[in-house]
Coordinates of C-alpha atoms in Angstrom, one line a residue:
M1 CA -11.3 47.7 57.8
I2 CA -11.7 51.4 58.6
A3 CA -14.6 53.7 58.9
L4 CA -15.4 55.5 55.6
E5 CA -15.7 58.9 57.4
Q6 CA -12.2 58.3 59.0
V7 CA -10.7 57.7 55.6
E8 CA -12.3 60.9 54.3
L9 CA -10.9 62.9 57.3
S10 CA -7.4 61.5 56.8
L11 CA -7.5 62.5 53.1
H12 CA -8.9 66.0 53.8
T13 CA -6.4 66.7 56.5
G14 CA -3.3 65.3 54.7
K15 CA -2.8 62.5 57.3
A16 CA -2.8 60.0 54.4
D17 CA -0.1 61.9 52.5
E18 CA 2.8 59.8 53.8
R19 CA 1.1 56.6 52.5
L20 CA 0.3 58.2 49.2
C21 CA 3.9 59.3 48.7
E22 CA 5.1 55.8 49.6
V23 CA 2.9 54.2 46.9
Y24 CA 3.2 56.8 44.1
G25 CA 6.8 57.8 44.7
C26 CA 6.2 61.5 45.2
M27 CA 7.6 63.8 47.8
A28 CA 5.8 65.5 50.7
G29 CA 4.3 68.7 49.4
S30 CA 4.4 67.4 45.8
P31 CA 2.0 69.2 43.4
E32 CA 0.5 65.8 42.5
L33 CA -0.7 65.1 46.0
P34 CA -4.0 67.1 45.8
D35 CA -4.9 65.2 42.6
Y36 CA -4.3 61.8 44.4
R37 CA -6.3 62.9 47.4
N38 CA -9.2 64.2 45.4
R39 CA -9.4 61.1 43.2
L40 CA -9.7 58.9 46.3
L41 CA -12.3 61.2 47.8
H42 CA -14.2 60.8 44.6
V43 CA -14.1 57.0 44.8
L44 CA -15.4 57.2 48.4
T45 CA -18.3 59.3 47.3
G46 CA -19.0 56.9 44.4
F47 CA -19.0 53.9 46.7
R48 CA -21.3 55.6 49.2
T49 CA -23.7 56.5 46.4
Q50 CA -23.7 53.1 44.7
F51 CA -23.6 50.9 47.8
C52 CA -25.5 52.4 50.6
G53 CA -25.0 51.0 54.1
A54 CA -21.3 49.9 54.3
E55 CA -19.8 51.8 57.2
E56 CA -16.3 50.2 57.0
I57 CA -14.2 50.1 53.8
E58 CA -10.7 49.8 52.5
L59 CA -9.0 51.6 49.6
F60 CA -6.9 49.8 47.0
S61 CA -4.6 50.7 44.1
A62 CA -3.3 48.7 41.1
P63 CA -1.0 50.4 38.6
G64 CA -0.6 50.2 34.8
R65 CA 2.7 49.0 33.6
T66 CA 5.3 49.9 30.9
E67 CA 7.5 47.4 29.2
L68 CA 11.1 48.6 29.3
G69 CA 12.7 45.6 27.5
G70 CA 11.8 42.1 26.3
N71 CA 9.2 42.7 23.6
H72 CA 7.3 39.4 23.2
T73 CA 9.8 37.3 25.1
D74 CA 7.7 36.3 28.1
H75 CA 5.5 33.8 26.3
Q76 CA 8.7 32.0 25.2
H77 CA 9.9 31.8 28.9
G78 CA 12.4 34.6 28.3
N79 CA 13.6 37.7 30.2
V80 CA 11.8 41.0 30.4
L81 CA 12.3 44.3 32.1
A82 CA 9.1 46.2 33.1
A83 CA 7.9 48.8 35.5
S84 CA 4.7 50.0 37.2
V85 CA 3.7 53.6 36.4
N86 CA 1.8 56.4 38.1
L87 CA -1.4 55.7 36.3
D88 CA -3.6 53.3 38.2
I89 CA -7.0 51.9 39.1
V90 CA -8.2 52.9 42.6
A91 CA -11.1 51.2 44.4
C92 CA -13.1 51.5 47.5
A93 CA -14.4 48.1 48.6
A94 CA -16.0 46.1 51.4
P95 CA -17.2 42.5 51.9
N96 CA -21.0 42.2 51.5
D97 CA -21.8 38.9 53.3
S98 CA -23.1 37.2 50.2
M99 CA -21.8 35.2 47.3
I100 CA -22.3 38.0 44.9
V101 CA -19.5 40.3 43.7
R102 CA -20.8 43.7 42.6
I103 CA -18.3 46.1 40.9
Q104 CA -19.1 49.5 39.6
S105 CA -16.4 50.7 37.3
E106 CA -17.0 54.4 36.7
G107 CA -18.5 55.0 33.3
Y108 CA -19.5 51.3 32.8
P109 CA -22.4 49.1 33.6
L110 CA -22.4 47.4 37.0
D111 CA -20.9 43.9 37.0
E112 CA -22.6 41.3 39.2
I113 CA -20.9 37.9 39.5
D114 CA -22.5 34.9 41.3
L115 CA -19.6 33.1 42.9
T116 CA -21.6 29.9 43.3
D117 CA -20.6 29.2 39.7
L118 CA -16.9 29.6 39.0
T119 CA -16.8 27.9 35.6
P120 CA -15.9 29.9 32.5
H121 CA -18.9 31.5 30.8
P122 CA -18.5 31.8 27.0
E123 CA -20.8 34.8 26.9
E124 CA -18.3 36.7 29.2
T125 CA -15.4 36.3 26.8
N126 CA -13.6 39.6 26.4
K127 CA -15.6 41.2 29.2
T128 CA -14.6 42.3 32.7
A129 CA -17.0 39.8 34.2
A130 CA -14.7 37.0 32.9
L131 CA -11.7 38.5 34.7
I132 CA -13.7 38.8 38.0
R133 CA -14.9 35.2 37.8
G134 CA -11.5 33.9 36.6
V135 CA -9.6 35.6 39.4
A136 CA -12.1 34.3 42.0
A137 CA -11.9 30.8 40.5
A138 CA -8.1 30.7 40.6
A139 CA -8.0 31.9 44.2
H140 CA -10.6 29.2 45.1
K141 CA -8.4 26.5 43.4
L142 CA -5.6 27.5 45.8
G143 CA -7.8 26.5 48.7
H144 CA -9.4 29.8 49.7
E145 CA -13.1 30.4 50.4
I146 CA -14.1 33.4 48.2
K147 CA -17.2 35.4 49.0
G148 CA -18.9 38.5 47.7
F149 CA -17.8 42.1 48.0
D150 CA -18.8 45.5 46.7
A151 CA -16.4 47.8 45.0
Y152 CA -16.4 51.2 43.3
M153 CA -13.5 51.8 40.9
T154 CA -12.1 54.5 38.7
S155 CA -9.1 54.2 36.4
N156 CA -6.8 56.6 34.6
V157 CA -4.8 53.7 33.0
L158 CA -5.3 54.4 29.3
S159 CA -7.3 51.7 27.7
G160 CA -5.6 50.2 24.6
S161 CA -2.4 52.1 25.5
G162 CA 0.0 49.2 26.0
L163 CA -0.1 50.1 29.7
S164 CA -2.2 47.0 30.3
S165 CA -5.4 48.2 31.9
S166 CA -6.5 44.6 31.9
A167 CA -3.6 43.4 34.0
A168 CA -4.2 46.4 36.4
Y169 CA -7.8 45.3 36.7
E170 CA -6.9 41.6 37.3
T171 CA -4.3 42.8 39.9
M172 CA -7.0 44.9 41.6
I173 CA -9.4 42.0 41.9
G174 CA -6.6 39.8 43.2
V175 CA -5.5 42.3 45.8
I176 CA -9.1 42.8 47.1
I177 CA -9.8 39.1 47.3
N178 CA -6.4 38.4 48.9
R179 CA -7.1 41.0 51.6
F180 CA -10.7 40.0 52.3
F181 CA -10.7 36.3 51.9
C182 CA -7.1 34.9 51.8
E183 CA -5.7 36.4 54.9
S184 CA -3.2 38.3 52.7
K185 CA -1.4 35.0 52.1
L186 CA -1.1 35.4 48.4
T187 CA 2.2 36.9 47.2
A188 CA 2.5 39.5 44.5
I189 CA 3.7 36.7 42.2
D190 CA 0.7 34.5 43.1
I191 CA -1.7 37.4 42.3
A192 CA 0.1 37.9 38.9
K193 CA -0.3 34.2 38.0
I194 CA -4.0 34.3 39.0
G195 CA -4.5 37.3 36.8
Q196 CA -2.9 35.6 33.8
Y197 CA -5.0 32.5 34.4
A198 CA -8.2 34.6 34.4
E199 CA -7.1 36.4 31.2
N200 CA -6.1 33.2 29.4
I201 CA -8.9 30.8 30.4
Y202 CA -11.8 33.1 31.1
F203 CA -11.3 36.3 29.2
G204 CA -9.9 34.4 26.1
K205 CA -6.6 36.3 25.5
P206 CA -3.4 34.3 25.2
C207 CA -1.2 36.7 27.1
G208 CA 2.1 36.0 28.8
L209 CA 2.8 36.9 32.4
M210 CA 4.8 40.1 32.1
D211 CA 1.9 42.5 32.3
Q212 CA 0.4 41.0 35.5
M213 CA 3.8 40.6 37.1
A214 CA 4.8 44.3 36.6
S215 CA 1.5 45.6 37.8
S216 CA 1.4 43.3 40.9
V217 CA 5.0 43.5 42.0
G218 CA 5.7 47.2 41.2
G219 CA 8.7 49.4 40.6
I220 CA 11.3 48.4 38.0
V221 CA 11.4 44.6 37.8
A222 CA 13.6 42.2 35.8
I223 CA 11.8 38.9 35.4
D224 CA 13.2 35.6 34.1
F225 CA 10.5 33.3 33.0
A226 CA 12.7 30.2 32.5
D227 CA 10.6 28.5 35.2
Q228 CA 7.0 29.6 34.6
N229 CA 5.9 28.2 37.9
E230 CA 8.6 30.0 39.8
P231 CA 9.8 33.0 37.7
T232 CA 12.8 34.9 39.1
V233 CA 11.8 38.4 40.0
R234 CA 14.5 41.0 40.7
K235 CA 13.7 44.6 41.7
I236 CA 16.0 47.2 40.1
I237 CA 16.8 50.3 41.9
Y238 CA 17.2 53.1 39.4
D239 CA 16.0 56.7 39.4
L240 CA 15.0 57.6 35.8
Q241 CA 14.9 61.3 36.8
A242 CA 18.6 61.1 37.4
S243 CA 19.1 60.4 33.6
E244 CA 17.6 63.7 32.7
H245 CA 15.2 61.9 30.4
S246 CA 11.4 61.5 30.7
L247 CA 9.4 58.4 29.9
C248 CA 6.7 59.2 27.3
I249 CA 4.0 56.9 26.0
V250 CA 2.5 58.1 22.8
D251 CA -1.0 57.0 21.6
T252 CA -0.7 56.5 17.9
G253 CA -4.5 56.4 17.3
G254 CA -4.4 52.8 16.0
D255 CA -7.4 50.6 16.5
H256 CA -7.0 47.4 18.5
A257 CA -10.2 45.9 17.2
E258 CA -9.8 42.5 15.6
L259 CA -6.1 42.2 16.4
T260 CA -6.3 39.1 18.6
G261 CA -5.2 36.9 15.6
D262 CA -2.1 39.1 15.0
Y263 CA -1.1 38.9 18.7
A264 CA -1.7 35.2 18.8
A265 CA 0.3 34.5 15.7
I266 CA 3.6 35.7 17.3
P267 CA 3.7 33.0 20.1
R268 CA 2.2 30.4 17.8
E269 CA 4.9 30.9 15.1
M270 CA 7.7 31.0 17.7
S271 CA 6.4 27.8 19.2
E272 CA 6.3 26.2 15.8
V273 CA 10.0 26.8 15.4
A274 CA 10.6 25.4 18.9
A275 CA 8.6 22.4 18.0
A276 CA 10.9 21.7 15.1
F277 CA 13.6 21.0 17.7
G278 CA 11.2 18.9 19.9
K279 CA 10.8 21.8 22.3
T280 CA 7.8 23.8 23.5
V281 CA 9.3 27.3 23.6
L282 CA 12.3 29.0 22.1
R283 CA 14.0 29.4 25.5
E284 CA 14.6 25.7 25.4
V285 CA 16.2 25.8 21.9
D286 CA 20.0 26.2 21.5
E287 CA 20.6 29.3 19.4
A288 CA 23.5 27.9 17.6
E289 CA 21.4 24.9 16.5
F290 CA 18.7 27.3 15.4
L291 CA 21.1 29.3 13.2
K292 CA 22.4 26.2 11.6
S293 CA 18.9 25.0 10.9
I294 CA 17.5 28.2 9.3
P295 CA 17.4 26.7 5.7
S296 CA 15.1 23.9 6.8
L297 CA 13.2 26.1 9.2
R298 CA 12.3 28.5 6.4
R299 CA 10.8 25.6 4.4
Q300 CA 9.0 24.1 7.4
C301 CA 7.8 27.2 9.3
G302 CA 8.1 30.1 6.9
D303 CA 10.4 33.2 6.8
R304 CA 8.3 35.3 9.3
A305 CA 8.5 32.6 12.0
V306 CA 12.3 32.4 11.5
L307 CA 12.6 36.2 11.7
R308 CA 10.4 36.4 14.8
S309 CA 12.6 33.7 16.4
M310 CA 15.7 35.6 15.6
H311 CA 14.2 38.6 17.3
F312 CA 13.5 36.4 20.4
F313 CA 17.1 35.3 20.8
A314 CA 18.5 38.8 20.5
E315 CA 15.8 40.5 22.5
N316 CA 16.2 38.0 25.3
R317 CA 19.8 38.9 25.6
R318 CA 19.0 42.6 25.4
A319 CA 16.5 42.4 28.3
V320 CA 19.3 41.1 30.5
A321 CA 21.8 43.7 29.2
E322 CA 19.2 46.5 29.9
K323 CA 18.8 45.3 33.4
E324 CA 22.5 45.2 34.0
A325 CA 22.9 48.7 32.5
L326 CA 20.3 50.2 34.9
E327 CA 21.9 48.4 37.8
K328 CA 25.2 50.0 37.0
G329 CA 23.5 53.4 36.4
N330 CA 24.6 53.4 32.7
F331 CA 21.7 55.1 31.0
E332 CA 23.6 55.6 27.7
K333 CA 24.1 51.9 27.4
F334 CA 20.4 51.3 28.2
R335 CA 19.4 53.9 25.6
Q336 CA 21.3 52.2 22.9
L337 CA 19.7 48.9 23.8
V338 CA 16.3 50.4 23.7
I339 CA 17.0 51.7 20.2
A340 CA 18.2 48.2 19.1
S341 CA 15.0 46.6 20.6
G342 CA 12.8 49.0 18.7
R343 CA 14.5 48.2 15.4
S344 CA 14.3 44.5 16.0
S345 CA 10.6 44.6 16.8
A346 CA 10.0 46.6 13.6
M347 CA 12.2 44.5 11.3
Y348 CA 12.1 41.0 12.6
L349 CA 9.2 40.6 15.0
Q350 CA 7.1 42.7 12.6
N351 CA 4.5 44.0 15.0
V352 CA 4.3 47.6 14.0
Y353 CA 1.3 47.1 11.7
T354 CA -1.1 44.4 10.7
G355 CA -0.8 42.7 7.4
V356 CA -4.6 42.6 7.1
N357 CA -4.7 46.4 6.6
P358 CA -1.1 47.4 5.5
E359 CA -2.2 50.9 4.2
K360 CA -3.0 51.8 7.8
Q361 CA 0.3 52.2 9.7
D362 CA -0.2 54.5 12.7
M363 CA 2.7 53.1 14.7
S364 CA 5.1 53.3 11.9
V365 CA 4.2 56.9 11.3
A366 CA 4.6 57.7 15.0
L367 CA 7.9 55.9 15.3
A368 CA 9.3 57.8 12.2
L369 CA 8.0 61.1 13.5
A370 CA 9.5 60.5 17.0
E371 CA 12.9 59.6 15.5
S372 CA 12.9 62.7 13.4
I373 CA 12.1 64.9 16.3
L374 CA 14.7 63.3 18.6
D375 CA 17.3 63.5 15.8
G376 CA 19.8 61.0 17.4
R377 CA 19.0 61.8 21.0
G378 CA 16.8 59.8 23.4
A379 CA 15.3 56.5 22.2
V380 CA 12.0 55.3 20.7
R381 CA 10.5 51.8 20.3
V382 CA 7.3 49.8 19.9
H383 CA 5.5 49.5 23.2
G384 CA 3.7 46.4 24.4
G385 CA 2.0 44.0 22.0
G386 CA 2.3 46.2 19.0
F387 CA 0.3 46.4 15.8
A388 CA -1.7 49.4 17.1
G389 CA -1.8 51.5 20.2
T390 CA 1.3 53.1 21.6
I391 CA 5.0 53.7 21.2
Q392 CA 7.5 54.4 24.0
A393 CA 10.1 57.2 24.0
F394 CA 12.8 58.3 26.4
V395 CA 13.0 62.0 25.8
P396 CA 15.8 64.4 27.0
N397 CA 14.2 66.8 29.5
D398 CA 15.4 69.9 27.6
M399 CA 13.4 68.9 24.6
L400 CA 10.4 67.4 26.3
S401 CA 8.0 70.3 25.7
Y402 CA 9.0 70.4 22.0
F403 CA 8.6 66.6 21.6
K404 CA 5.2 66.5 23.2
T405 CA 3.9 69.6 21.2
T406 CA 5.2 68.3 17.9
M407 CA 3.9 64.7 18.3
E408 CA 0.5 66.0 19.3
S409 CA 0.4 68.4 16.4
V410 CA 0.3 65.2 14.2
L411 CA -1.4 62.6 16.4
G412 CA -3.8 64.8 18.3
K413 CA -4.2 66.6 21.6
D414 CA -3.1 64.6 24.7
A415 CA -1.6 61.8 22.6
C416 CA 1.7 62.1 24.4
H417 CA 1.6 61.0 28.1
V418 CA 4.6 61.9 30.3
L419 CA 4.8 59.2 33.0
T420 CA 6.8 58.4 36.1
I421 CA 7.7 55.0 37.5
R422 CA 6.0 54.3 40.8
P423 CA 7.7 52.1 43.5
A424 CA 4.6 50.1 44.5
G425 CA 2.5 47.4 42.7
G426 CA -1.0 46.3 43.7
V427 CA -1.6 47.4 47.2
V428 CA -4.0 48.0 50.0
L429 CA -3.8 51.7 50.0
L430 CA -5.6 52.6 53.2
A431 CA -7.2 50.2 55.7

């Protein structure tokens, strides 16, 4: 713990800059540094105003994530390629010597969670309170005595953007609890699993583990989920700036409301195909046997389930190939694989629009527009879960301004976000 006034002083004087550069991946003297400093000073002010009396605090950061490869492969125990980005949740927090967690997320009502009851509360489904209680419950199940704390948070992770603001939030709660009550014994992988548990069991969303893993571990990570209990995580060292391309996430304006059924249908249908072979997930199914069985699978499971399974087998191989391409510094190979991934998601996985409202196709329009602008250069694909939200584009730097301006002329001001990959996951920022 560190005195709040001391943290303020280190931010004002630039003494904290080295740590900020380490976390966010910027250079000394970077033009972004004043923004990082001011944001943290703002959080300190918010904490002091909301929670009077705490003299010692710590600062935390948990990033959003971008999926680079492996669209809907994680829940079938497949391979993914993901990365943390420079948008994050930052928090100022301190233990409060009670059994109550009080979290003020800027712009939202105060959450108060009584930790004497760690059972799921149905009325908290789809609410942040469920994530707080779920993360605390999971850490408690691992043998740690979890107590109360106060936290003031602010986030620039775009909600509904496919950058996984929920995973960043779960990671944030996990990092705080780990620091205050677990003697920092939980690994980044432990924190990711805890986050997934909270989202699945308490929040009510049947997500895989990729989002939490990318946010918690940080940097570019290749993850093999063959063993869900002990996934293989490999950090990939690659400087995207060296490719002379920029990573863009484009908000298509689609509405995520009422899409849980669409998201849930993908793992359900893939698992139905796996069950036809006596297996639980497609990773356990031999692809050659699957291909031979397509006639009977079409009758038993339906064509969409078959097509989605075909996507899985190809996408699982692509995620590995993308990892290998980046490890070798072969961006052109990576670019071609990204294009193939996007086409497979659209044609076979079929997650670019919902069948409930087919006349509304925000993602399809954005994908078509981006391809037209890029005209054979760069790459574009569905980003994240799909159906609504965002697309991902790798844009040559010499046409970045034109791409952003043209996309926003159709989709609206600030729809195109130019991001960088940050090296750190969920961290204690200053203590």
